[in-house]
PDB file of C-alpha atoms in Angstrom:
ATOM      1  CA  UNK T   1      28.200  73.334 150.514  1.00  0.00           C
ATOM      2  CA  UNK T   2      30.602  74.516 147.823  1.00  0.00           C
ATOM      3  CA  UNK T   3      34.316  74.119 148.452  1.00  0.00           C
ATOM      4  CA  UNK T   4      37.727  73.870 146.804  1.00  0.00           C
ATOM      5  CA  UNK T   5      40.584  71.656 147.981  1.00  0.00           C
ATOM      6  CA  UNK T   6      44.122  72.189 146.748  1.00  0.00           C
ATOM      7  CA  UNK T   7      47.220  70.142 147.377  1.00  0.00           C
ATOM      8  CA  UNK T   8      49.313  71.511 150.200  1.00  0.00           C
ATOM      9  CA  UNK T   9      52.594  73.117 149.369  1.00  0.00           C
ATOM     10  CA  UNK T  10      55.211  74.136 149.109  1.00  0.00           C
ATOM     11  CA  UNK T  11      56.048  72.495 145.813  1.00  0.00           C
ATOM     12  CA  UNK T  12      59.756  72.712 145.011  1.00  0.00           C
ATOM     13  CA  UNK T  13      60.958  71.946 141.483  1.00  0.00           C
ATOM     14  CA  UNK T  14      64.012  72.383 139.318  1.00  0.00           C
ATOM     15  CA  UNK T  15      63.788  74.441 136.145  1.00  0.00           C
ATOM     16  CA  UNK T  16      62.272  72.534 133.205  1.00  0.00           C
ATOM     17  CA  UNK T  17      60.519  70.015 135.466  1.00  0.00           C
ATOM     18  CA  UNK T  18      56.876  69.036 134.939  1.00  0.00           C
ATOM     19  CA  UNK T  19      54.344  70.668 137.242  1.00  0.00           C
ATOM     20  CA  UNK T  20      51.022  69.399 138.521  1.00  0.00           C
ATOM     21  CA  UNK T  21      49.028  71.159 141.231  1.00  0.00           C
ATOM     22  CA  UNK T  22      45.923  69.216 142.182  1.00  0.00           C
ATOM     23  CA  UNK T  23      42.558  70.880 142.712  1.00  0.00           C
ATOM     24  CA  UNK T  24      39.250  69.197 143.460  1.00  0.00           C
ATOM     25  CA  UNK T  25      35.921  70.811 144.121  1.00  0.00           C
ATOM     26  CA  UNK T  26      32.497  70.223 145.613  1.00  0.00           C
ATOM     27  CA  UNK T  27      29.618  72.143 144.113  1.00  0.00           C
ATOM     28  CA  UNK T  28      25.984  71.939 143.190  1.00  0.00           C
ATOM     29  CA  UNK T  29      24.964  72.867 139.690  1.00  0.00           C
ATOM     30  CA  UNK T  30      27.484  73.803 137.028  1.00  0.00           C
ATOM     31  CA  UNK T  31      30.275  75.922 138.437  1.00  0.00           C
ATOM     32  CA  UNK T  32      32.986  77.772 136.531  1.00  0.00           C
ATOM     33  CA  UNK T  33      36.568  77.066 137.598  1.00  0.00           C
ATOM     34  CA  UNK T  34      39.599  79.316 137.717  1.00  0.00           C
ATOM     35  CA  UNK T  35      43.300  79.357 138.477  1.00  0.00           C
ATOM     36  CA  UNK T  36      44.717  82.596 139.833  1.00  0.00           C
ATOM     37  CA  UNK T  37      48.436  83.283 140.364  1.00  0.00           C
ATOM     38  CA  UNK T  38      50.035  85.595 142.912  1.00  0.00           C
ATOM     39  CA  UNK T  39      53.646  86.628 142.248  1.00  0.00           C
ATOM     40  CA  UNK T  40      55.701  87.862 145.222  1.00  0.00           C
ATOM     41  CA  UNK T  41      54.597  91.286 146.416  1.00  0.00           C
ATOM     42  CA  UNK T  42      51.664  91.459 144.008  1.00  0.00           C
ATOM     43  CA  UNK T  43      47.935  90.852 143.937  1.00  0.00           C
ATOM     44  CA  UNK T  44      46.266  87.853 142.342  1.00  0.00           C
ATOM     45  CA  UNK T  45      45.805  87.714 138.603  1.00  0.00           C
ATOM     46  CA  UNK T  46      43.691  85.391 136.546  1.00  0.00           C
ATOM     47  CA  UNK T  47      45.798  82.667 134.926  1.00  0.00           C
ATOM     48  CA  UNK T  48      43.128  80.603 133.173  1.00  0.00           C
ATOM     49  CA  UNK T  49      39.504  79.531 133.428  1.00  0.00           C
ATOM     50  CA  UNK T  50      37.009  76.930 132.232  1.00  0.00           C
ATOM     51  CA  UNK T  51      33.262  77.394 132.249  1.00  0.00           C
ATOM     52  CA  UNK T  52      31.903  73.924 131.474  1.00  0.00           C
ATOM     53  CA  UNK T  53      32.807  70.252 131.670  1.00  0.00           C
ATOM     54  CA  UNK T  54      35.657  69.095 129.389  1.00  0.00           C
ATOM     55  CA  UNK T  55      36.728  72.697 128.685  1.00  0.00           C
ATOM     56  CA  UNK T  56      40.473  73.227 128.769  1.00  0.00           C
ATOM     57  CA  UNK T  57      41.817  76.564 129.950  1.00  0.00           C
ATOM     58  CA  UNK T  58      45.337  77.544 128.916  1.00  0.00           C
ATOM     59  CA  UNK T  59      47.687  80.498 129.280  1.00  0.00           C
ATOM     60  CA  UNK T  60      51.467  81.049 129.458  1.00  0.00           C
ATOM     61  CA  UNK T  61      52.124  77.325 128.978  1.00  0.00           C
ATOM     62  CA  UNK T  62      49.796  76.341 131.835  1.00  0.00           C
ATOM     63  CA  UNK T  63      46.759  74.140 131.222  1.00  0.00           C
ATOM     64  CA  UNK T  64      43.839  72.790 133.248  1.00  0.00           C
ATOM     65  CA  UNK T  65      40.896  70.647 132.148  1.00  0.00           C
ATOM     66  CA  UNK T  66      37.480  70.796 133.818  1.00  0.00           C
ATOM     67  CA  UNK T  67      36.678  67.151 134.702  1.00  0.00           C
ATOM     68  CA  UNK T  68      33.142  66.784 135.992  1.00  0.00           C
ATOM     69  CA  UNK T  69      33.433  63.029 136.517  1.00  0.00           C
ATOM     70  CA  UNK T  70      36.343  63.442 138.951  1.00  0.00           C
ATOM     71  CA  UNK T  71      35.345  66.971 140.104  1.00  0.00           C
ATOM     72  CA  UNK T  72      38.872  68.137 139.382  1.00  0.00           C
ATOM     73  CA  UNK T  73      40.693  71.032 137.718  1.00  0.00           C
ATOM     74  CA  UNK T  74      44.395  70.174 138.022  1.00  0.00           C
ATOM     75  CA  UNK T  75      46.941  72.744 136.867  1.00  0.00           C
ATOM     76  CA  UNK T  76      49.809  71.488 134.678  1.00  0.00           C
ATOM     77  CA  UNK T  77      52.834  72.897 132.933  1.00  0.00           C
ATOM     78  CA  UNK T  78      55.303  70.886 130.907  1.00  0.00           C
ATOM     79  CA  UNK T  79      58.462  72.823 131.750  1.00  0.00           C
ATOM     80  CA  UNK T  80      58.537  75.313 134.614  1.00  0.00           C
ATOM     81  CA  UNK T  81      60.795  78.358 134.798  1.00  0.00           C
ATOM     82  CA  UNK T  82      62.190  80.252 137.777  1.00  0.00           C
ATOM     83  CA  UNK T  83      59.779  83.062 136.900  1.00  0.00           C
ATOM     84  CA  UNK T  84      56.834  80.703 137.600  1.00  0.00           C
ATOM     85  CA  UNK T  85      57.640  80.812 141.328  1.00  0.00           C
ATOM     86  CA  UNK T  86      54.429  82.103 142.892  1.00  0.00           C
ATOM     87  CA  UNK T  87      51.366  81.100 144.871  1.00  0.00           C
ATOM     88  CA  UNK T  88      48.625  79.419 142.811  1.00  0.00           C
ATOM     89  CA  UNK T  89      44.962  79.534 143.825  1.00  0.00           C
ATOM     90  CA  UNK T  90      42.198  77.326 142.469  1.00  0.00           C
ATOM     91  CA  UNK T  91      38.769  78.999 142.630  1.00  0.00           C
ATOM     92  CA  UNK T  92      35.142  78.135 141.980  1.00  0.00           C
ATOM     93  CA  UNK T  93      32.258  80.282 140.835  1.00  0.00           C
ATOM     94  CA  UNK T  94      28.643  79.267 141.319  1.00  0.00           C
ATOM     95  CA  UNK T  95      27.583  81.826 138.720  1.00  0.00           C
ATOM     96  CA  UNK T  96      25.286  83.626 141.118  1.00  0.00           C
ATOM     97  CA  UNK T  97      25.244  87.361 141.540  1.00  0.00           C
ATOM     98  CA  UNK T  98      26.174  88.689 144.934  1.00  0.00           C
ATOM     99  CA  UNK T  99      27.976  85.577 146.153  1.00  0.00           C
ATOM    100  CA  UNK T 100      31.672  85.212 146.745  1.00  0.00           C
ATOM    101  CA  UNK T 101      34.193  83.409 144.588  1.00  0.00           C
ATOM    102  CA  UNK T 102      35.374  80.354 146.549  1.00  0.00           C
ATOM    103  CA  UNK T 103      39.166  80.110 146.762  1.00  0.00           C
ATOM    104  CA  UNK T 104      41.343  77.179 147.734  1.00  0.00           C
ATOM    105  CA  UNK T 105      44.075  77.720 150.314  1.00  0.00           C
ATOM    106  CA  UNK T 106      46.774  78.318 147.720  1.00  0.00           C
ATOM    107  CA  UNK T 107      49.840  76.291 146.750  1.00  0.00           C
ATOM    108  CA  UNK T 108      53.286  77.853 146.850  1.00  0.00           C
ATOM    109  CA  UNK T 109      55.571  76.874 143.955  1.00  0.00           C
ATOM    110  CA  UNK T 110      59.297  77.449 144.179  1.00  0.00           C
ATOM    111  CA  UNK T 111      61.421  76.791 141.079  1.00  0.00           C
ATOM    112  CA  UNK T 112      65.226  76.764 141.281  1.00  0.00           C
ATOM    113  CA  UNK T 113      67.738  77.023 138.446  1.00  0.00           C
TER     114      UNK T 113
ATOM    115  CA  UNK D   1      48.230 102.811 133.888  1.00  0.00           C
ATOM    116  CA  UNK D   2      47.296 100.845 137.017  1.00  0.00           C
ATOM    117  CA  UNK D   3      43.871  99.183 136.801  1.00  0.00           C
ATOM    118  CA  UNK D   4      43.217  98.708 140.538  1.00  0.00           C
ATOM    119  CA  UNK D   5      45.296 100.881 142.841  1.00  0.00           C
ATOM    120  CA  UNK D   6      45.426 100.829 146.615  1.00  0.00           C
ATOM    121  CA  UNK D   7      46.972 103.277 149.032  1.00  0.00           C
ATOM    122  CA  UNK D   8      48.970 103.045 151.124  1.00  0.00           C
ATOM    123  CA  UNK D   9      51.098 100.063 150.128  1.00  0.00           C
ATOM    124  CA  UNK D  10      52.454  99.688 153.670  1.00  0.00           C
ATOM    125  CA  UNK D  11      50.800 100.705 156.917  1.00  0.00           C
ATOM    126  CA  UNK D  12      52.546 100.312 160.272  1.00  0.00           C
ATOM    127  CA  UNK D  13      50.636 101.526 163.292  1.00  0.00           C
ATOM    128  CA  UNK D  14      49.966 101.000 166.973  1.00  0.00           C
ATOM    129  CA  UNK D  15      47.246  98.880 168.517  1.00  0.00           C
ATOM    130  CA  UNK D  16      44.109 100.906 169.221  1.00  0.00           C
ATOM    131  CA  UNK D  17      44.592 103.371 166.353  1.00  0.00           C
ATOM    132  CA  UNK D  18      42.101 103.998 163.535  1.00  0.00           C
ATOM    133  CA  UNK D  19      43.268 103.767 159.921  1.00  0.00           C
ATOM    134  CA  UNK D  20      41.868 103.831 156.384  1.00  0.00           C
ATOM    135  CA  UNK D  21      42.860 102.121 153.152  1.00  0.00           C
ATOM    136  CA  UNK D  22      41.752 103.541 149.803  1.00  0.00           C
ATOM    137  CA  UNK D  23      41.058 101.724 146.554  1.00  0.00           C
ATOM    138  CA  UNK D  24      40.324 103.015 143.075  1.00  0.00           C
ATOM    139  CA  UNK D  25      39.700 101.170 139.812  1.00  0.00           C
ATOM    140  CA  UNK D  26      39.798 102.679 136.315  1.00  0.00           C
ATOM    141  CA  UNK D  27      38.345  99.648 134.502  1.00  0.00           C
ATOM    142  CA  UNK D  28      34.765 100.874 134.502  1.00  0.00           C
ATOM    143  CA  UNK D  29      33.720  97.879 136.589  1.00  0.00           C
ATOM    144  CA  UNK D  30      30.506  97.821 138.612  1.00  0.00           C
ATOM    145  CA  UNK D  31      31.657  95.589 141.466  1.00  0.00           C
ATOM    146  CA  UNK D  32      34.453  95.951 144.011  1.00  0.00           C
ATOM    147  CA  UNK D  33      35.728  93.733 146.836  1.00  0.00           C
ATOM    148  CA  UNK D  34      37.874  93.719 149.954  1.00  0.00           C
ATOM    149  CA  UNK D  35      39.837  90.584 150.872  1.00  0.00           C
ATOM    150  CA  UNK D  36      42.083  89.789 153.822  1.00  0.00           C
ATOM    151  CA  UNK D  37      45.110  87.518 153.266  1.00  0.00           C
ATOM    152  CA  UNK D  38      46.781  86.049 156.348  1.00  0.00           C
ATOM    153  CA  UNK D  39      50.394  85.002 156.798  1.00  0.00           C
ATOM    154  CA  UNK D  40      49.611  81.533 155.404  1.00  0.00           C
ATOM    155  CA  UNK D  41      48.290  83.129 152.200  1.00  0.00           C
ATOM    156  CA  UNK D  42      44.687  82.153 152.998  1.00  0.00           C
ATOM    157  CA  UNK D  43      42.343  84.588 151.259  1.00  0.00           C
ATOM    158  CA  UNK D  44      39.078  85.620 152.918  1.00  0.00           C
ATOM    159  CA  UNK D  45      36.354  87.788 151.347  1.00  0.00           C
ATOM    160  CA  UNK D  46      35.252  90.613 153.626  1.00  0.00           C
ATOM    161  CA  UNK D  47      32.934  92.867 151.646  1.00  0.00           C
ATOM    162  CA  UNK D  48      31.657  93.512 148.154  1.00  0.00           C
ATOM    163  CA  UNK D  49      29.865  96.489 146.630  1.00  0.00           C
ATOM    164  CA  UNK D  50      27.956  96.622 143.373  1.00  0.00           C
ATOM    165  CA  UNK D  51      27.266 100.132 142.085  1.00  0.00           C
ATOM    166  CA  UNK D  52      27.799 101.550 145.584  1.00  0.00           C
ATOM    167  CA  UNK D  53      25.444  99.011 147.187  1.00  0.00           C
ATOM    168  CA  UNK D  54      26.737  96.476 149.730  1.00  0.00           C
ATOM    169  CA  UNK D  55      26.091  92.953 148.433  1.00  0.00           C
ATOM    170  CA  UNK D  56      28.517  90.769 150.396  1.00  0.00           C
ATOM    171  CA  UNK D  57      29.121  91.310 154.088  1.00  0.00           C
ATOM    172  CA  UNK D  58      30.946  88.342 155.572  1.00  0.00           C
ATOM    173  CA  UNK D  59      31.448  87.734 159.278  1.00  0.00           C
ATOM    174  CA  UNK D  60      33.826  90.578 160.002  1.00  0.00           C
ATOM    175  CA  UNK D  61      34.147  92.581 163.255  1.00  0.00           C
ATOM    176  CA  UNK D  62      32.121  95.781 163.091  1.00  0.00           C
ATOM    177  CA  UNK D  63      35.376  97.697 163.643  1.00  0.00           C
ATOM    178  CA  UNK D  64      35.732  97.288 159.865  1.00  0.00           C
ATOM    179  CA  UNK D  65      33.564  99.665 157.854  1.00  0.00           C
ATOM    180  CA  UNK D  66      33.639  99.855 154.069  1.00  0.00           C
ATOM    181  CA  UNK D  67      32.499 102.903 152.133  1.00  0.00           C
ATOM    182  CA  UNK D  68      31.875 103.277 148.421  1.00  0.00           C
ATOM    183  CA  UNK D  69      31.417 106.937 147.413  1.00  0.00           C
ATOM    184  CA  UNK D  70      31.059 105.934 143.754  1.00  0.00           C
ATOM    185  CA  UNK D  71      31.466 102.720 141.799  1.00  0.00           C
ATOM    186  CA  UNK D  72      35.143 103.427 141.051  1.00  0.00           C
ATOM    187  CA  UNK D  73      36.144 103.747 144.707  1.00  0.00           C
ATOM    188  CA  UNK D  74      35.931 101.472 147.713  1.00  0.00           C
ATOM    189  CA  UNK D  75      37.573 102.456 150.990  1.00  0.00           C
ATOM    190  CA  UNK D  76      38.057 100.452 154.173  1.00  0.00           C
ATOM    191  CA  UNK D  77      38.149 102.093 157.579  1.00  0.00           C
ATOM    192  CA  UNK D  78      39.324 100.117 160.593  1.00  0.00           C
ATOM    193  CA  UNK D  79      38.704 101.304 164.151  1.00  0.00           C
ATOM    194  CA  UNK D  80      40.579 100.270 167.280  1.00  0.00           C
ATOM    195  CA  UNK D  81      43.175  98.171 165.483  1.00  0.00           C
ATOM    196  CA  UNK D  82      44.134  94.857 167.082  1.00  0.00           C
ATOM    197  CA  UNK D  83      47.188  92.617 166.671  1.00  0.00           C
ATOM    198  CA  UNK D  84      45.080  90.087 164.756  1.00  0.00           C
ATOM    199  CA  UNK D  85      44.332  92.679 162.080  1.00  0.00           C
ATOM    200  CA  UNK D  86      47.901  92.375 160.811  1.00  0.00           C
ATOM    201  CA  UNK D  87      47.556  91.010 157.272  1.00  0.00           C
ATOM    202  CA  UNK D  88      47.609  92.014 153.630  1.00  0.00           C
ATOM    203  CA  UNK D  89      44.364  93.602 152.478  1.00  0.00           C
ATOM    204  CA  UNK D  90      43.490  93.334 148.793  1.00  0.00           C
ATOM    205  CA  UNK D  91      41.004  95.335 146.821  1.00  0.00           C
ATOM    206  CA  UNK D  92      39.589  93.794 143.647  1.00  0.00           C
ATOM    207  CA  UNK D  93      37.034  94.645 140.996  1.00  0.00           C
ATOM    208  CA  UNK D  94      34.954  92.788 138.410  1.00  0.00           C
ATOM    209  CA  UNK D  95      32.721  93.831 135.572  1.00  0.00           C
ATOM    210  CA  UNK D  96      29.542  92.734 137.352  1.00  0.00           C
ATOM    211  CA  UNK D  97      28.361  91.044 140.542  1.00  0.00           C
ATOM    212  CA  UNK D  98      28.151  87.644 138.842  1.00  0.00           C
ATOM    213  CA  UNK D  99      30.995  85.677 140.372  1.00  0.00           C
ATOM    214  CA  UNK D 100      31.999  84.022 137.097  1.00  0.00           C
ATOM    215  CA  UNK D 101      33.458  87.359 136.014  1.00  0.00           C
ATOM    216  CA  UNK D 102      37.268  87.523 136.397  1.00  0.00           C
ATOM    217  CA  UNK D 103      38.419  89.651 139.278  1.00  0.00           C
ATOM    218  CA  UNK D 104      41.234  92.195 138.974  1.00  0.00           C
ATOM    219  CA  UNK D 105      43.308  92.706 142.106  1.00  0.00           C
ATOM    220  CA  UNK D 106      45.346  95.580 143.451  1.00  0.00           C
ATOM    221  CA  UNK D 107      48.832  94.947 144.801  1.00  0.00           C
ATOM    222  CA  UNK D 108      47.685  94.935 148.407  1.00  0.00           C
ATOM    223  CA  UNK D 109      48.152  96.982 151.563  1.00  0.00           C
ATOM    224  CA  UNK D 110      50.454  95.386 154.129  1.00  0.00           C
ATOM    225  CA  UNK D 111      49.124  96.296 157.552  1.00  0.00           C
ATOM    226  CA  UNK D 112      51.363  95.698 160.571  1.00  0.00           C
ATOM    227  CA  UNK D 113      50.121  96.349 164.077  1.00  0.00           C
ATOM    228  CA  UNK D 114      52.758  97.030 166.740  1.00  0.00           C
TER     229      UNK D 114
END
């Protein structure tokens, strides 16, 4: 079946450090891939997405590249800020109507100054 | 101007009570969702409606009953609340029922059962 596996957290970094959060997926067909972010006390919001192999999604200094050969969609940022502290969810879409988006378990990032 | 709004934000109640959570979206979207997030942040889809029609109904106790009076509103009624129902419940919406459409989330309702 379809699934998403994220690295377990929490991830603790100092300000300006490099961030990688690993995400791998299992899917049939050609899924779309997403990263959502949840700031404390808020709902999830879309951070970036990629709809086909080799696409790179980017937003707010975050990037992720859809790698079909390694079935991965790792999230990266070159220099994190305290305000990036949040929970990050990798998600997969099969593109079908009436089926649920498949979320990973979430990775908590804590950035200290 | 809040896109997806849920009420109440906090709900503290006794075991065995019945409660409702309301959700409204002003994005003109056709599809709405209810999710449950546990204390470990794991997110589980419960229900989805497209134009007032139920399209996703995951394995959820039948004490949970969603209702969509129109495509801008999706409410969740919970009967006979149990301790295990304590969680954050999120409403979300998307433009259509195709799951590649981005979903827009409300800020959640924090339900605590005493």
